[in-house]
Short mmCIF file of N, CA, C and O and ligand atoms in Angstrom, two decimals:
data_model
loop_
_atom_site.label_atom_id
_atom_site.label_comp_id
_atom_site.label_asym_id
_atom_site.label_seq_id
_atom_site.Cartn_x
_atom_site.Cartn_y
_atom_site.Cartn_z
N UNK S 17 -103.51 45.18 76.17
CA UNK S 17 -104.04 43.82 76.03
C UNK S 17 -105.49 43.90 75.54
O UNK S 17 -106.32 44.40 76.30
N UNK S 18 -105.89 43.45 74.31
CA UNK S 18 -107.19 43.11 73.89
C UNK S 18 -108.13 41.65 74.46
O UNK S 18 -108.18 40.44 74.24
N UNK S 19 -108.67 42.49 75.16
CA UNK S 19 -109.82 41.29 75.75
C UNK S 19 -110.91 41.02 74.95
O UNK S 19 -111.68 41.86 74.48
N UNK S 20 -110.97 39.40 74.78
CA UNK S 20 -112.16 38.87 73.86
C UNK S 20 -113.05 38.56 74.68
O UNK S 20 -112.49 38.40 75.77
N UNK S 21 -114.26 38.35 74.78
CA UNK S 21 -115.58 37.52 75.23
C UNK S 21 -116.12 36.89 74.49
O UNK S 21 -116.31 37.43 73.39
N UNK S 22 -116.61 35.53 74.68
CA UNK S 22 -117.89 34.82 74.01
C UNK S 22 -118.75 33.89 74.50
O UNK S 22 -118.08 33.13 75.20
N UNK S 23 -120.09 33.51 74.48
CA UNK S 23 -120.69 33.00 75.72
C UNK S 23 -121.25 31.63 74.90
O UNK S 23 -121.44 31.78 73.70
N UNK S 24 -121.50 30.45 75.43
CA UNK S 24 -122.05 29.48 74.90
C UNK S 24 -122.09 28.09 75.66
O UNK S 24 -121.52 27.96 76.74
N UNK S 25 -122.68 27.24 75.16
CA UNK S 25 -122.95 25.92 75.96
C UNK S 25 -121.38 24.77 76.11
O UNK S 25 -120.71 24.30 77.03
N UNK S 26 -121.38 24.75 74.57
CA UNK S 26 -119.92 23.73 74.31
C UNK S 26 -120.01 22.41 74.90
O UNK S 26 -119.03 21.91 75.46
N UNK S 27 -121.14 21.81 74.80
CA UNK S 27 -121.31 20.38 74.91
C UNK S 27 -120.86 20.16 73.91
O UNK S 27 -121.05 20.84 72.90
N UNK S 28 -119.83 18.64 74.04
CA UNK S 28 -119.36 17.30 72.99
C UNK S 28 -118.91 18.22 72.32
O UNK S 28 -119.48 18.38 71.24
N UNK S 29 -117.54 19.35 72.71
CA UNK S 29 -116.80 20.05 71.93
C UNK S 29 -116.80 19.45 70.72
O UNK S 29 -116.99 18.23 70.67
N UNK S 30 -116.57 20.27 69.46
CA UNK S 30 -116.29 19.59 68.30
C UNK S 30 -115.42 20.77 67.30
O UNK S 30 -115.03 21.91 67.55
N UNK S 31 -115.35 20.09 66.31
CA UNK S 31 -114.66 21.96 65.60
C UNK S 31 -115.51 22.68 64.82
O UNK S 31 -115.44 23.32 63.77
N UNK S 32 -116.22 22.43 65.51
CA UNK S 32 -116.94 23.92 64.94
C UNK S 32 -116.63 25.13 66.30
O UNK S 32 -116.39 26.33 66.39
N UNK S 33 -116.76 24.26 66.98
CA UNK S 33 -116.37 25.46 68.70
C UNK S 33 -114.99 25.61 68.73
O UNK S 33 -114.60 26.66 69.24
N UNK S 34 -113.96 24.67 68.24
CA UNK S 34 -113.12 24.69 67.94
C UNK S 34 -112.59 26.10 67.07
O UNK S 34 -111.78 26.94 67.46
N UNK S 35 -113.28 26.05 65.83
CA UNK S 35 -113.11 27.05 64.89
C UNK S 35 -113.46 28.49 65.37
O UNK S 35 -112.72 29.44 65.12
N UNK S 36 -114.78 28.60 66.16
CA UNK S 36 -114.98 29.78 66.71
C UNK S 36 -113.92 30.14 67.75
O UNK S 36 -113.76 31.35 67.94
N UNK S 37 -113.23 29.36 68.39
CA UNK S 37 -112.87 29.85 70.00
C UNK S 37 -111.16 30.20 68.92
O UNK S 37 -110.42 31.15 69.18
N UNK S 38 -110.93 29.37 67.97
CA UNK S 38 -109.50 30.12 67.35
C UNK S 38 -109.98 30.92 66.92
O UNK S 38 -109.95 31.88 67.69
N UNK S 39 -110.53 31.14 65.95
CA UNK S 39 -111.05 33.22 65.60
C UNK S 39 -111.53 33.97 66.69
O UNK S 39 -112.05 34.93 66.11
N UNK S 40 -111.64 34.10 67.54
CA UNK S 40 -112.24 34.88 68.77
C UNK S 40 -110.91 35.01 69.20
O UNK S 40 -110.38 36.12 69.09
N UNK S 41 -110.23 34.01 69.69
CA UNK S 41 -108.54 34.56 70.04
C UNK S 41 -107.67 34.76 69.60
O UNK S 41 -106.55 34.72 70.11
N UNK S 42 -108.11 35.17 67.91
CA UNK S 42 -106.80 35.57 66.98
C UNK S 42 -107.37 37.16 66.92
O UNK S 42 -106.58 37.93 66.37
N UNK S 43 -108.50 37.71 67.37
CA UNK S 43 -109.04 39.00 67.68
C UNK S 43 -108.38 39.91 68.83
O UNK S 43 -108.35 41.11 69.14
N UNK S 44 -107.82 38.57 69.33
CA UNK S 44 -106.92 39.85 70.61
C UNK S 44 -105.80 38.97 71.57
O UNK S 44 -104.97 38.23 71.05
N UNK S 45 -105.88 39.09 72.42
CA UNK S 45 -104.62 38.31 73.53
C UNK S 45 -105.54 37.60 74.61
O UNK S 45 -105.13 36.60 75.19
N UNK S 46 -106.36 37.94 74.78
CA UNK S 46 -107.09 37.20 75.87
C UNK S 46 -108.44 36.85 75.85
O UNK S 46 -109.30 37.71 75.65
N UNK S 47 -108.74 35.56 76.07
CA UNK S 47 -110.27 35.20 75.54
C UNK S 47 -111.38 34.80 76.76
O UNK S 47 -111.12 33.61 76.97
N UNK S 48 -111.96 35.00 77.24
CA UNK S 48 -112.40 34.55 77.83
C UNK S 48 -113.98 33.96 77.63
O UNK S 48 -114.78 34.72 77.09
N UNK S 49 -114.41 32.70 78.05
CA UNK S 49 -115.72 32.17 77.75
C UNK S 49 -116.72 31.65 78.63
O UNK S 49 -117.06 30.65 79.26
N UNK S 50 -116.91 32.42 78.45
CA UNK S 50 -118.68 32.18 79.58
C UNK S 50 -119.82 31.51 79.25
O UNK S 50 -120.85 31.80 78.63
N UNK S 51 -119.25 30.18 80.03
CA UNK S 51 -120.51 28.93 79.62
C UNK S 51 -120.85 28.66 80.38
O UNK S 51 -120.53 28.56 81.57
N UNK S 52 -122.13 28.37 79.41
CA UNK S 52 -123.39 27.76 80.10
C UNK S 52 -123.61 27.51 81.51
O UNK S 52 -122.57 27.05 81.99
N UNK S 53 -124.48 27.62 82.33
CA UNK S 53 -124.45 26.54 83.60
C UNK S 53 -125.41 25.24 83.13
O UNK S 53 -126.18 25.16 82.18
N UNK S 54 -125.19 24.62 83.77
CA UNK S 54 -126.14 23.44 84.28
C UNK S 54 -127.99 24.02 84.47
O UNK S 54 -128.90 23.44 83.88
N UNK S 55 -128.16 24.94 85.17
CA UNK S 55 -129.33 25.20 85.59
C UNK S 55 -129.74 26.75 84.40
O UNK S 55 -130.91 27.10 84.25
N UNK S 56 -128.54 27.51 83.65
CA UNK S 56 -128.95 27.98 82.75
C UNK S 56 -129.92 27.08 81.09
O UNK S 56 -130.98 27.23 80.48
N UNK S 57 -128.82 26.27 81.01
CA UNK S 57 -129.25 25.52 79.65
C UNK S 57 -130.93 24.94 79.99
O UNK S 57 -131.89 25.02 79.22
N UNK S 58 -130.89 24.39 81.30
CA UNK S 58 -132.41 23.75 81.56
C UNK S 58 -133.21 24.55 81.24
O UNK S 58 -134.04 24.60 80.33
N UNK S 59 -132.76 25.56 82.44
CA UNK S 59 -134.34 26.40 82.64
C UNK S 59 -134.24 27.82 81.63
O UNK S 59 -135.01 28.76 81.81
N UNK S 60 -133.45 27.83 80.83
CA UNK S 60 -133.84 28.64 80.15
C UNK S 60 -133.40 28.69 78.44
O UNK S 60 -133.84 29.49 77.62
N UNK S 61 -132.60 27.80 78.23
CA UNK S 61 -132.22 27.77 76.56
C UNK S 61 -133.07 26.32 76.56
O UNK S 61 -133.10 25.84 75.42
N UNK S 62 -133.57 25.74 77.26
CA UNK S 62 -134.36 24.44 77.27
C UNK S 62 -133.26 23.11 76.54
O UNK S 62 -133.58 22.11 75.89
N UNK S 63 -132.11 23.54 76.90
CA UNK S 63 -131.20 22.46 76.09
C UNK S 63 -130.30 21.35 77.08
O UNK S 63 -129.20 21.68 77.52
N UNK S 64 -130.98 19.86 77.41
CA UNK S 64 -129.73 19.10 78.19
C UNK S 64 -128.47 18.49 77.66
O UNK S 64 -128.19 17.80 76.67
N UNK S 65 -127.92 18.92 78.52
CA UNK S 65 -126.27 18.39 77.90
C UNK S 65 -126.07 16.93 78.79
O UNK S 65 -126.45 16.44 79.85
N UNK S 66 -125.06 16.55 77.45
CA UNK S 66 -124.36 15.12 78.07
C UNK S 66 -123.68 15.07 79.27
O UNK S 66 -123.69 14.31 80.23
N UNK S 67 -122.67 16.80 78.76
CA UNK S 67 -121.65 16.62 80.02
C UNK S 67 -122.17 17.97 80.83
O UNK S 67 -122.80 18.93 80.40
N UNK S 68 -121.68 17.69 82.16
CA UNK S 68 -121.87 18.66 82.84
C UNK S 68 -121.34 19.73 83.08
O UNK S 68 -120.17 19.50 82.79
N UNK S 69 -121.44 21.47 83.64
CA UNK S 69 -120.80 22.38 83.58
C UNK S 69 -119.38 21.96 83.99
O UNK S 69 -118.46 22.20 83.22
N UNK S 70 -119.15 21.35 85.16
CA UNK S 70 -117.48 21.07 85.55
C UNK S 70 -116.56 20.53 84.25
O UNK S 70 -115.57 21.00 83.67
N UNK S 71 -117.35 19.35 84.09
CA UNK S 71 -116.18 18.53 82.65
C UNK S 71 -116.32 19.70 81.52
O UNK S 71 -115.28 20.22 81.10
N UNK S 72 -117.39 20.07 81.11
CA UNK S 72 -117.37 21.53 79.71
C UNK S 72 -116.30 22.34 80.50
O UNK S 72 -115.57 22.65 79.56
N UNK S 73 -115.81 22.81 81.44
CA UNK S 73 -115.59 23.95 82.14
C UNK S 73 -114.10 23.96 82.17
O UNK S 73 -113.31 24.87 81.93
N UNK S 74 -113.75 21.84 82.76
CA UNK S 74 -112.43 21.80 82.20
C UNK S 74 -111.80 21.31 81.12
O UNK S 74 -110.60 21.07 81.04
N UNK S 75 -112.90 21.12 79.98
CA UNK S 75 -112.28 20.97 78.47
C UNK S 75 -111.58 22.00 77.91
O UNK S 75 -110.50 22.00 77.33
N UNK S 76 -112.67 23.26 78.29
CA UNK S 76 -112.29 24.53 77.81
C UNK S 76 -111.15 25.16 78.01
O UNK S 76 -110.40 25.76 77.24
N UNK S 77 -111.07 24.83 79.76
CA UNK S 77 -109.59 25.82 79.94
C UNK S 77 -108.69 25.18 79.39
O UNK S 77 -107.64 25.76 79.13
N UNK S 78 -108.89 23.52 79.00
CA UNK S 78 -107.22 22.80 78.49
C UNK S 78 -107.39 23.26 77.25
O UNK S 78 -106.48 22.72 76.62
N UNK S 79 -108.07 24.01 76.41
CA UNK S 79 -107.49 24.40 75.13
C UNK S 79 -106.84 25.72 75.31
O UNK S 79 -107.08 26.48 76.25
N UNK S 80 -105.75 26.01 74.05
CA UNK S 80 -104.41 27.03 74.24
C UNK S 80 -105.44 28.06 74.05
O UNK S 80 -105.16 29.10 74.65
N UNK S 81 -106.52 28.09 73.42
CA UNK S 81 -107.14 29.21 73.11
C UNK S 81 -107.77 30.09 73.72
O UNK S 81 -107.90 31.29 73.44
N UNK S 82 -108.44 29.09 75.14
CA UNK S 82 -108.41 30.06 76.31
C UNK S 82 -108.28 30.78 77.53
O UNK S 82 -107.94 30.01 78.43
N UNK S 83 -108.38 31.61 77.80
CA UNK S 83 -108.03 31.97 78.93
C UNK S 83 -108.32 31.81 80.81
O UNK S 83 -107.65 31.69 81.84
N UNK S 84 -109.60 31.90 80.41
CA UNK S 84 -111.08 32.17 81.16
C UNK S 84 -111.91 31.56 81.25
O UNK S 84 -112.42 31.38 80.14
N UNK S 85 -112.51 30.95 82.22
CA UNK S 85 -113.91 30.15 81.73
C UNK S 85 -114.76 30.85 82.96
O UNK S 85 -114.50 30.61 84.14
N UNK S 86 -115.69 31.62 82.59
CA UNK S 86 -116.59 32.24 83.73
C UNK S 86 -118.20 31.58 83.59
O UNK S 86 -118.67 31.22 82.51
N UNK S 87 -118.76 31.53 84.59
CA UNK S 87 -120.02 30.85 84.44
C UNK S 87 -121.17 31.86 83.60
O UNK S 87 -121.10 33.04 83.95
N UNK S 88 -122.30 31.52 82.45
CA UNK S 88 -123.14 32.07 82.20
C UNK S 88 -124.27 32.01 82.86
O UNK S 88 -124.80 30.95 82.51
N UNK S 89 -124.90 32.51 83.57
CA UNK S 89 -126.20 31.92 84.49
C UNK S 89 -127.55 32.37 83.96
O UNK S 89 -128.63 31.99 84.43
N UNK S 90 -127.35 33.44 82.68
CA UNK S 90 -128.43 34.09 82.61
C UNK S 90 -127.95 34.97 80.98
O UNK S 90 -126.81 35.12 80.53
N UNK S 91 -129.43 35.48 80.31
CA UNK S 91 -129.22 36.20 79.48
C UNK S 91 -129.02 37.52 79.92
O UNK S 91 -128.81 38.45 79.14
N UNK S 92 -129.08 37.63 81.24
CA UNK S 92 -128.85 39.29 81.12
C UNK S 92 -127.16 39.75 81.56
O UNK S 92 -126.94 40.96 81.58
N UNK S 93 -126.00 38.79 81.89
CA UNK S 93 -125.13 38.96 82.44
C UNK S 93 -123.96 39.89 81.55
O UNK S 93 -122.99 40.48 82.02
N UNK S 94 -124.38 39.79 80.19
CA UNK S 94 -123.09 40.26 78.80
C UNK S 94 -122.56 41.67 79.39
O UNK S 94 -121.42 42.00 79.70
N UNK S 95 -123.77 42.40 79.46
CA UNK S 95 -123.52 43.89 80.19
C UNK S 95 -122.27 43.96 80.86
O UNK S 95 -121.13 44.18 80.46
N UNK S 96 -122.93 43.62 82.40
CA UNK S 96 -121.74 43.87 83.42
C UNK S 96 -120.52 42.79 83.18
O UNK S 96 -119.46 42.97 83.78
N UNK S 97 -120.63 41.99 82.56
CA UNK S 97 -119.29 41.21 82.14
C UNK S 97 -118.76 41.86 81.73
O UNK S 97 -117.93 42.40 82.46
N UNK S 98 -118.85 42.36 80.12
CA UNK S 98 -118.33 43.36 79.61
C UNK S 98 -117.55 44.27 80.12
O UNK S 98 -116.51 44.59 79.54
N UNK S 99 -117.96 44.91 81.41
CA UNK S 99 -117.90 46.36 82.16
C UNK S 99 -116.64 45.50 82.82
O UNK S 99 -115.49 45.84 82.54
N UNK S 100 -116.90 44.37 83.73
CA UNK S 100 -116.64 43.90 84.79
C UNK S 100 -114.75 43.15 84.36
O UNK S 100 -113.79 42.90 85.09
N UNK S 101 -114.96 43.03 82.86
CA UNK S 101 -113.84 41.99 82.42
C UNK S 101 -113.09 42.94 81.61
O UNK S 101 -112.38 42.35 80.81
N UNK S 102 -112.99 44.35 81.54
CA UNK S 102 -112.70 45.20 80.34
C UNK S 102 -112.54 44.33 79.65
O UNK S 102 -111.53 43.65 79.87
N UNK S 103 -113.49 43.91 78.44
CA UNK S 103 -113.89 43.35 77.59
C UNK S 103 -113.67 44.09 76.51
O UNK S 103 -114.39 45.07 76.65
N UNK S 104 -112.81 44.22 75.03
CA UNK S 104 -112.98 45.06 74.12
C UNK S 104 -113.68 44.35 73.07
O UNK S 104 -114.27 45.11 72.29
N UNK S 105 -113.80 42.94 72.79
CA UNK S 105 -114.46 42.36 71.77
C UNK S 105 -115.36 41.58 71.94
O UNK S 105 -114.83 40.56 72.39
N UNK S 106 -116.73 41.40 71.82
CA UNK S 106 -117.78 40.13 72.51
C UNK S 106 -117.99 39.55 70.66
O UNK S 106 -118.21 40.21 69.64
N UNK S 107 -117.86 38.54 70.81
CA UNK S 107 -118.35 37.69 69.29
C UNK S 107 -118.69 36.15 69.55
O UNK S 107 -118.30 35.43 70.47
N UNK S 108 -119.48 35.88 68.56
CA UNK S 108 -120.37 34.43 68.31
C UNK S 108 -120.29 34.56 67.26
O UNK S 108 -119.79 35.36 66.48
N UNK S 109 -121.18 33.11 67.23
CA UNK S 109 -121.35 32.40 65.52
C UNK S 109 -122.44 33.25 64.85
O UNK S 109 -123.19 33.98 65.48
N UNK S 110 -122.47 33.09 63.57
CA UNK S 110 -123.33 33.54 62.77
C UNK S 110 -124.77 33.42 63.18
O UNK S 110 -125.53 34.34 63.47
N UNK S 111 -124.99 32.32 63.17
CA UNK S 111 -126.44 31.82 64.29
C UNK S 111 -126.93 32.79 65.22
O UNK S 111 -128.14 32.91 65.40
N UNK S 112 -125.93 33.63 65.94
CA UNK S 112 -126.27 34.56 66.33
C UNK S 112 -126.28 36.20 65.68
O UNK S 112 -126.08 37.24 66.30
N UNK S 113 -126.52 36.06 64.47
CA UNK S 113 -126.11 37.87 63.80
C UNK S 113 -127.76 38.40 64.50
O UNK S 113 -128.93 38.07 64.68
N UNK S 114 -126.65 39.56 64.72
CA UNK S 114 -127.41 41.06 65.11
C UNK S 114 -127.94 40.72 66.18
O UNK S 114 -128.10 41.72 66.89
N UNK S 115 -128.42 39.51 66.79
CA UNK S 115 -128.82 39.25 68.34
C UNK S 115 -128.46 39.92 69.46
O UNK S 115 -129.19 40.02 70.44
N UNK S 116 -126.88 40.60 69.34
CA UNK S 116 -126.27 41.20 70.79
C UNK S 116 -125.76 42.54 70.26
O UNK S 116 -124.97 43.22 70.91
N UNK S 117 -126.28 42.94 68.93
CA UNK S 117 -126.23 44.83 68.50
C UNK S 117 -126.23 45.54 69.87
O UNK S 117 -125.10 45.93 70.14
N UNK S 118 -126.73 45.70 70.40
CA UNK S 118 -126.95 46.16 71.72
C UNK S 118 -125.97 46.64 72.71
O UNK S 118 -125.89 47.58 73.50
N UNK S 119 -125.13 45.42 72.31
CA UNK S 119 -123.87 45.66 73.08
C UNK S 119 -122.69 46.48 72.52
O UNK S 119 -121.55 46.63 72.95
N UNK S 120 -123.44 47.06 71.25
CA UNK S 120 -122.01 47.91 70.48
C UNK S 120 -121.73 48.71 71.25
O UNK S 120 -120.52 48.84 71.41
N UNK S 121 -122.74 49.71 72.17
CA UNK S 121 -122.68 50.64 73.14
C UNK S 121 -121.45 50.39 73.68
O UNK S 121 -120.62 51.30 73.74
N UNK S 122 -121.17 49.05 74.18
CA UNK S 122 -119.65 48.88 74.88
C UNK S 122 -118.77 48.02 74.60
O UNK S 122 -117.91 47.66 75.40
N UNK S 123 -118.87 47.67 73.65
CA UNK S 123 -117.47 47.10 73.05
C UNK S 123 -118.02 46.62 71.50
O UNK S 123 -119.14 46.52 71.00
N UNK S 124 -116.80 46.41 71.08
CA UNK S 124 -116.65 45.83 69.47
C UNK S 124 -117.56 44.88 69.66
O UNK S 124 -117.67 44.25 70.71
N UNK S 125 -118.53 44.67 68.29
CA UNK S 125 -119.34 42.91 68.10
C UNK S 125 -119.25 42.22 66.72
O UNK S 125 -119.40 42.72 65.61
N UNK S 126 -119.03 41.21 66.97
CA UNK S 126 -118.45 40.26 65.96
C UNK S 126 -118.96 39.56 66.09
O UNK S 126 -119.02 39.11 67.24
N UNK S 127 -119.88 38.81 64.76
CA UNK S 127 -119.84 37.12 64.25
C UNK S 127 -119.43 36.58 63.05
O UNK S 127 -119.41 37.07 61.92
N UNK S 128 -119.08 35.35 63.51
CA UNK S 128 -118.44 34.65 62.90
C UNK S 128 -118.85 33.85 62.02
O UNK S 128 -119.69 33.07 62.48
N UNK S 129 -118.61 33.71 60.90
CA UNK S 129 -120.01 32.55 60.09
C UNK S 129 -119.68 31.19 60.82
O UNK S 129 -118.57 30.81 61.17
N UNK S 130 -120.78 30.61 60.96
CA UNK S 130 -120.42 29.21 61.70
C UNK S 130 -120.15 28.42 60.56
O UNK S 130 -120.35 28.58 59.35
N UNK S 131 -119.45 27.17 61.51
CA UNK S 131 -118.79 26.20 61.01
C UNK S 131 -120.15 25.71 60.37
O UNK S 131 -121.08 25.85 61.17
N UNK S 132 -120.54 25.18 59.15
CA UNK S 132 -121.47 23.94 58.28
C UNK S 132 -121.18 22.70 58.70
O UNK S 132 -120.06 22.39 59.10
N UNK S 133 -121.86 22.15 58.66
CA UNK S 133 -121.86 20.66 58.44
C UNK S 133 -121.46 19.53 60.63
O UNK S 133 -121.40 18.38 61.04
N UNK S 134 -121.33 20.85 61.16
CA UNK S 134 -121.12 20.31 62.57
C UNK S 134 -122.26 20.98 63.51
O UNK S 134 -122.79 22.09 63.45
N UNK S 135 -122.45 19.86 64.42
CA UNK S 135 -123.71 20.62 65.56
C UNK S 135 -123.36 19.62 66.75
O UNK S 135 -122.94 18.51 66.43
N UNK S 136 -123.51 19.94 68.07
CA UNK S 136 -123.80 18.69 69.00
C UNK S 136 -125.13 18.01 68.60
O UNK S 136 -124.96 16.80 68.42
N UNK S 137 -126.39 18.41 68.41
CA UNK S 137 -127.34 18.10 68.34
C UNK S 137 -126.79 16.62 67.19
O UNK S 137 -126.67 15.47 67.63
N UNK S 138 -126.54 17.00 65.81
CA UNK S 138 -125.92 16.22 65.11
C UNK S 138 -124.99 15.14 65.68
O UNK S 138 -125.24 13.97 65.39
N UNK S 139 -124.18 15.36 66.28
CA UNK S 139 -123.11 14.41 67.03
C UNK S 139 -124.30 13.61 67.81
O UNK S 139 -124.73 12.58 67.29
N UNK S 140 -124.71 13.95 68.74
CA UNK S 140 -125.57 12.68 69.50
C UNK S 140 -126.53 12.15 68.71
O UNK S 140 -127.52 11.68 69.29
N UNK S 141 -126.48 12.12 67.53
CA UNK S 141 -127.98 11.42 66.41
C UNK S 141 -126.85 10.55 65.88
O UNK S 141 -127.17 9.36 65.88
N UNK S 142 -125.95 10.73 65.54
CA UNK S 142 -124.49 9.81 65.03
C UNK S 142 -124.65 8.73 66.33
O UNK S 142 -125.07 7.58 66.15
N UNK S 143 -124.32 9.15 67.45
CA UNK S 143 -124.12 8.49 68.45
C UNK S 143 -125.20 7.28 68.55
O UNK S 143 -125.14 6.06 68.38
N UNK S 144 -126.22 8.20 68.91
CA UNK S 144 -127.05 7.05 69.16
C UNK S 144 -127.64 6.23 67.62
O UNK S 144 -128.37 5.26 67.85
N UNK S 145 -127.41 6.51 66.23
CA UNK S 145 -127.75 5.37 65.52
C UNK S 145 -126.29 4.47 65.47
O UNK S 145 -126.48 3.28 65.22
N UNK S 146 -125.10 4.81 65.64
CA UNK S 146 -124.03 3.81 65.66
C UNK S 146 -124.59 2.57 66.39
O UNK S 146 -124.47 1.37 66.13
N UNK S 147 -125.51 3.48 67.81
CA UNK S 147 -125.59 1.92 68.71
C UNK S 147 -126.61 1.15 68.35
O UNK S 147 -126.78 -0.04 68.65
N UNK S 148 -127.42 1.95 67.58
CA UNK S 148 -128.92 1.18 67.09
C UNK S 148 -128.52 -0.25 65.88
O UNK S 148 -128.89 -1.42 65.72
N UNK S 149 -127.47 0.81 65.17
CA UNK S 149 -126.72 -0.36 63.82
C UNK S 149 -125.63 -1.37 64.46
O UNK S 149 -125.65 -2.49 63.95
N UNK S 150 -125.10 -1.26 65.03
CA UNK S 150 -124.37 -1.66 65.80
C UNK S 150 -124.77 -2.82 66.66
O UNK S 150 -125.87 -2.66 67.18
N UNK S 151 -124.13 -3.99 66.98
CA UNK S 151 -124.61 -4.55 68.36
C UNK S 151 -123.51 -4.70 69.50
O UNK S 151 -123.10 -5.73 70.04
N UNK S 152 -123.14 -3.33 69.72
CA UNK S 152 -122.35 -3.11 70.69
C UNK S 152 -123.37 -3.31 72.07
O UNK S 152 -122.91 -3.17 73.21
N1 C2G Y 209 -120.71 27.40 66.60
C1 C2G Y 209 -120.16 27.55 65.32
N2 C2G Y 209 -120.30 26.55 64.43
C2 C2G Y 209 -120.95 25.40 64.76
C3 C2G Y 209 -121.50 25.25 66.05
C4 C2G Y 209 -121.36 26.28 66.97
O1 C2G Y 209 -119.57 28.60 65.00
N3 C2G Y 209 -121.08 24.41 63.82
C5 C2G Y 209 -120.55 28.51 67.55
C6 C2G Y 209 -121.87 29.14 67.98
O2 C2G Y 209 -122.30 30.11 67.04
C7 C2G Y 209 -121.49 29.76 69.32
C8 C2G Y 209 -120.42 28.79 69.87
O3 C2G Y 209 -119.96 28.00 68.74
O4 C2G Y 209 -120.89 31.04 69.11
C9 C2G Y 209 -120.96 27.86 70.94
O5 C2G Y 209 -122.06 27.17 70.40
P1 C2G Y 209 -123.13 26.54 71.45
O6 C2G Y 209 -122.42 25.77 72.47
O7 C2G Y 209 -124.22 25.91 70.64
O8 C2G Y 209 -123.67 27.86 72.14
P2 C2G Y 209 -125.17 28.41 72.19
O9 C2G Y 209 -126.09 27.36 72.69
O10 C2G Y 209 -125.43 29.03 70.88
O11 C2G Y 209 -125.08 29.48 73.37
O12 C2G Y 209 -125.67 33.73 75.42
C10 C2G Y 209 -125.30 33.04 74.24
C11 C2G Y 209 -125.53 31.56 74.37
O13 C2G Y 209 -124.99 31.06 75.56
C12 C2G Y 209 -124.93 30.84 73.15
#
């Protein structure tokens, strides 16, 4: 069995996470994804999300694509995940090239060119001018 890893936030899923999480699990049989916490994104990627770790946590597992949803709490966790999940493949988006080289030491690393033209950041600027144009 080929075990995948990939770690990320996945607020206001869209397909671009979409697109990554099907290539990450066409890499092997089992995927597993380690997102974000709540108190990771704050205090340390400085990024707030709409939704919270629970609802991200159970979007994720209802897609076929994955397996796993383990919490990220920190940048230093990839290591012993890796070790901890016999992990044979860790991959991200392009956004991230050569960022996690490091980890070739123990398993395969892969990125993926990211999806164009999609971002959450993007999605909530849609959002909130719909309501500005709008008199909802
Ligand atoms: N992604 C993509 N195309 C997009 C948007 C995102 O391929 N248009 C990919 C990213 O490259 C990442 C994954 O989807 O691999 C999740 O994206 P985010 O939720 O933005 O994750 P990020 O904040 O980059 O967190 O330790 C690593 C971090 O947790 C990654």
């Amino acid at each position: 069995m080929v075990r995948v890893i990939t770690y990320g936030t996945y607020d206001l899923l869209h397909y671009g996470h979409i697109n990554l999480l099907k290539r990450a699990k066409a890499l092997g049989d089992y995927l597993i994804v380690a997102l974000s916490t709540d108190e990771f994104n704050k205090n340390m990627k400085n990024k707030v999300c709409v939704q919270n770790f629970q609802e991200r946590k159970t979007i994720l597992e209802s897609l076929r694509y994955v397996d796993l949803v383990i919490p990220e709490n920190n940048w230093e966790q990839k290591i012993s995940d890796i070790q901890l999940y016999h992990v044979d493949i860790f991959c991200m988006g392009s956004d991230w090239n050569n960022k996690f080289d490091f980890l070739k030491d123990y398993c395969k690393v892969i990125y993926f060119p990211r999806t164009d033209g999609i971002s959450t950041t993007q999605r909530k600027g849609e959002v909130i001018q719909m309501f500005k144009t709008s008199n909802v």
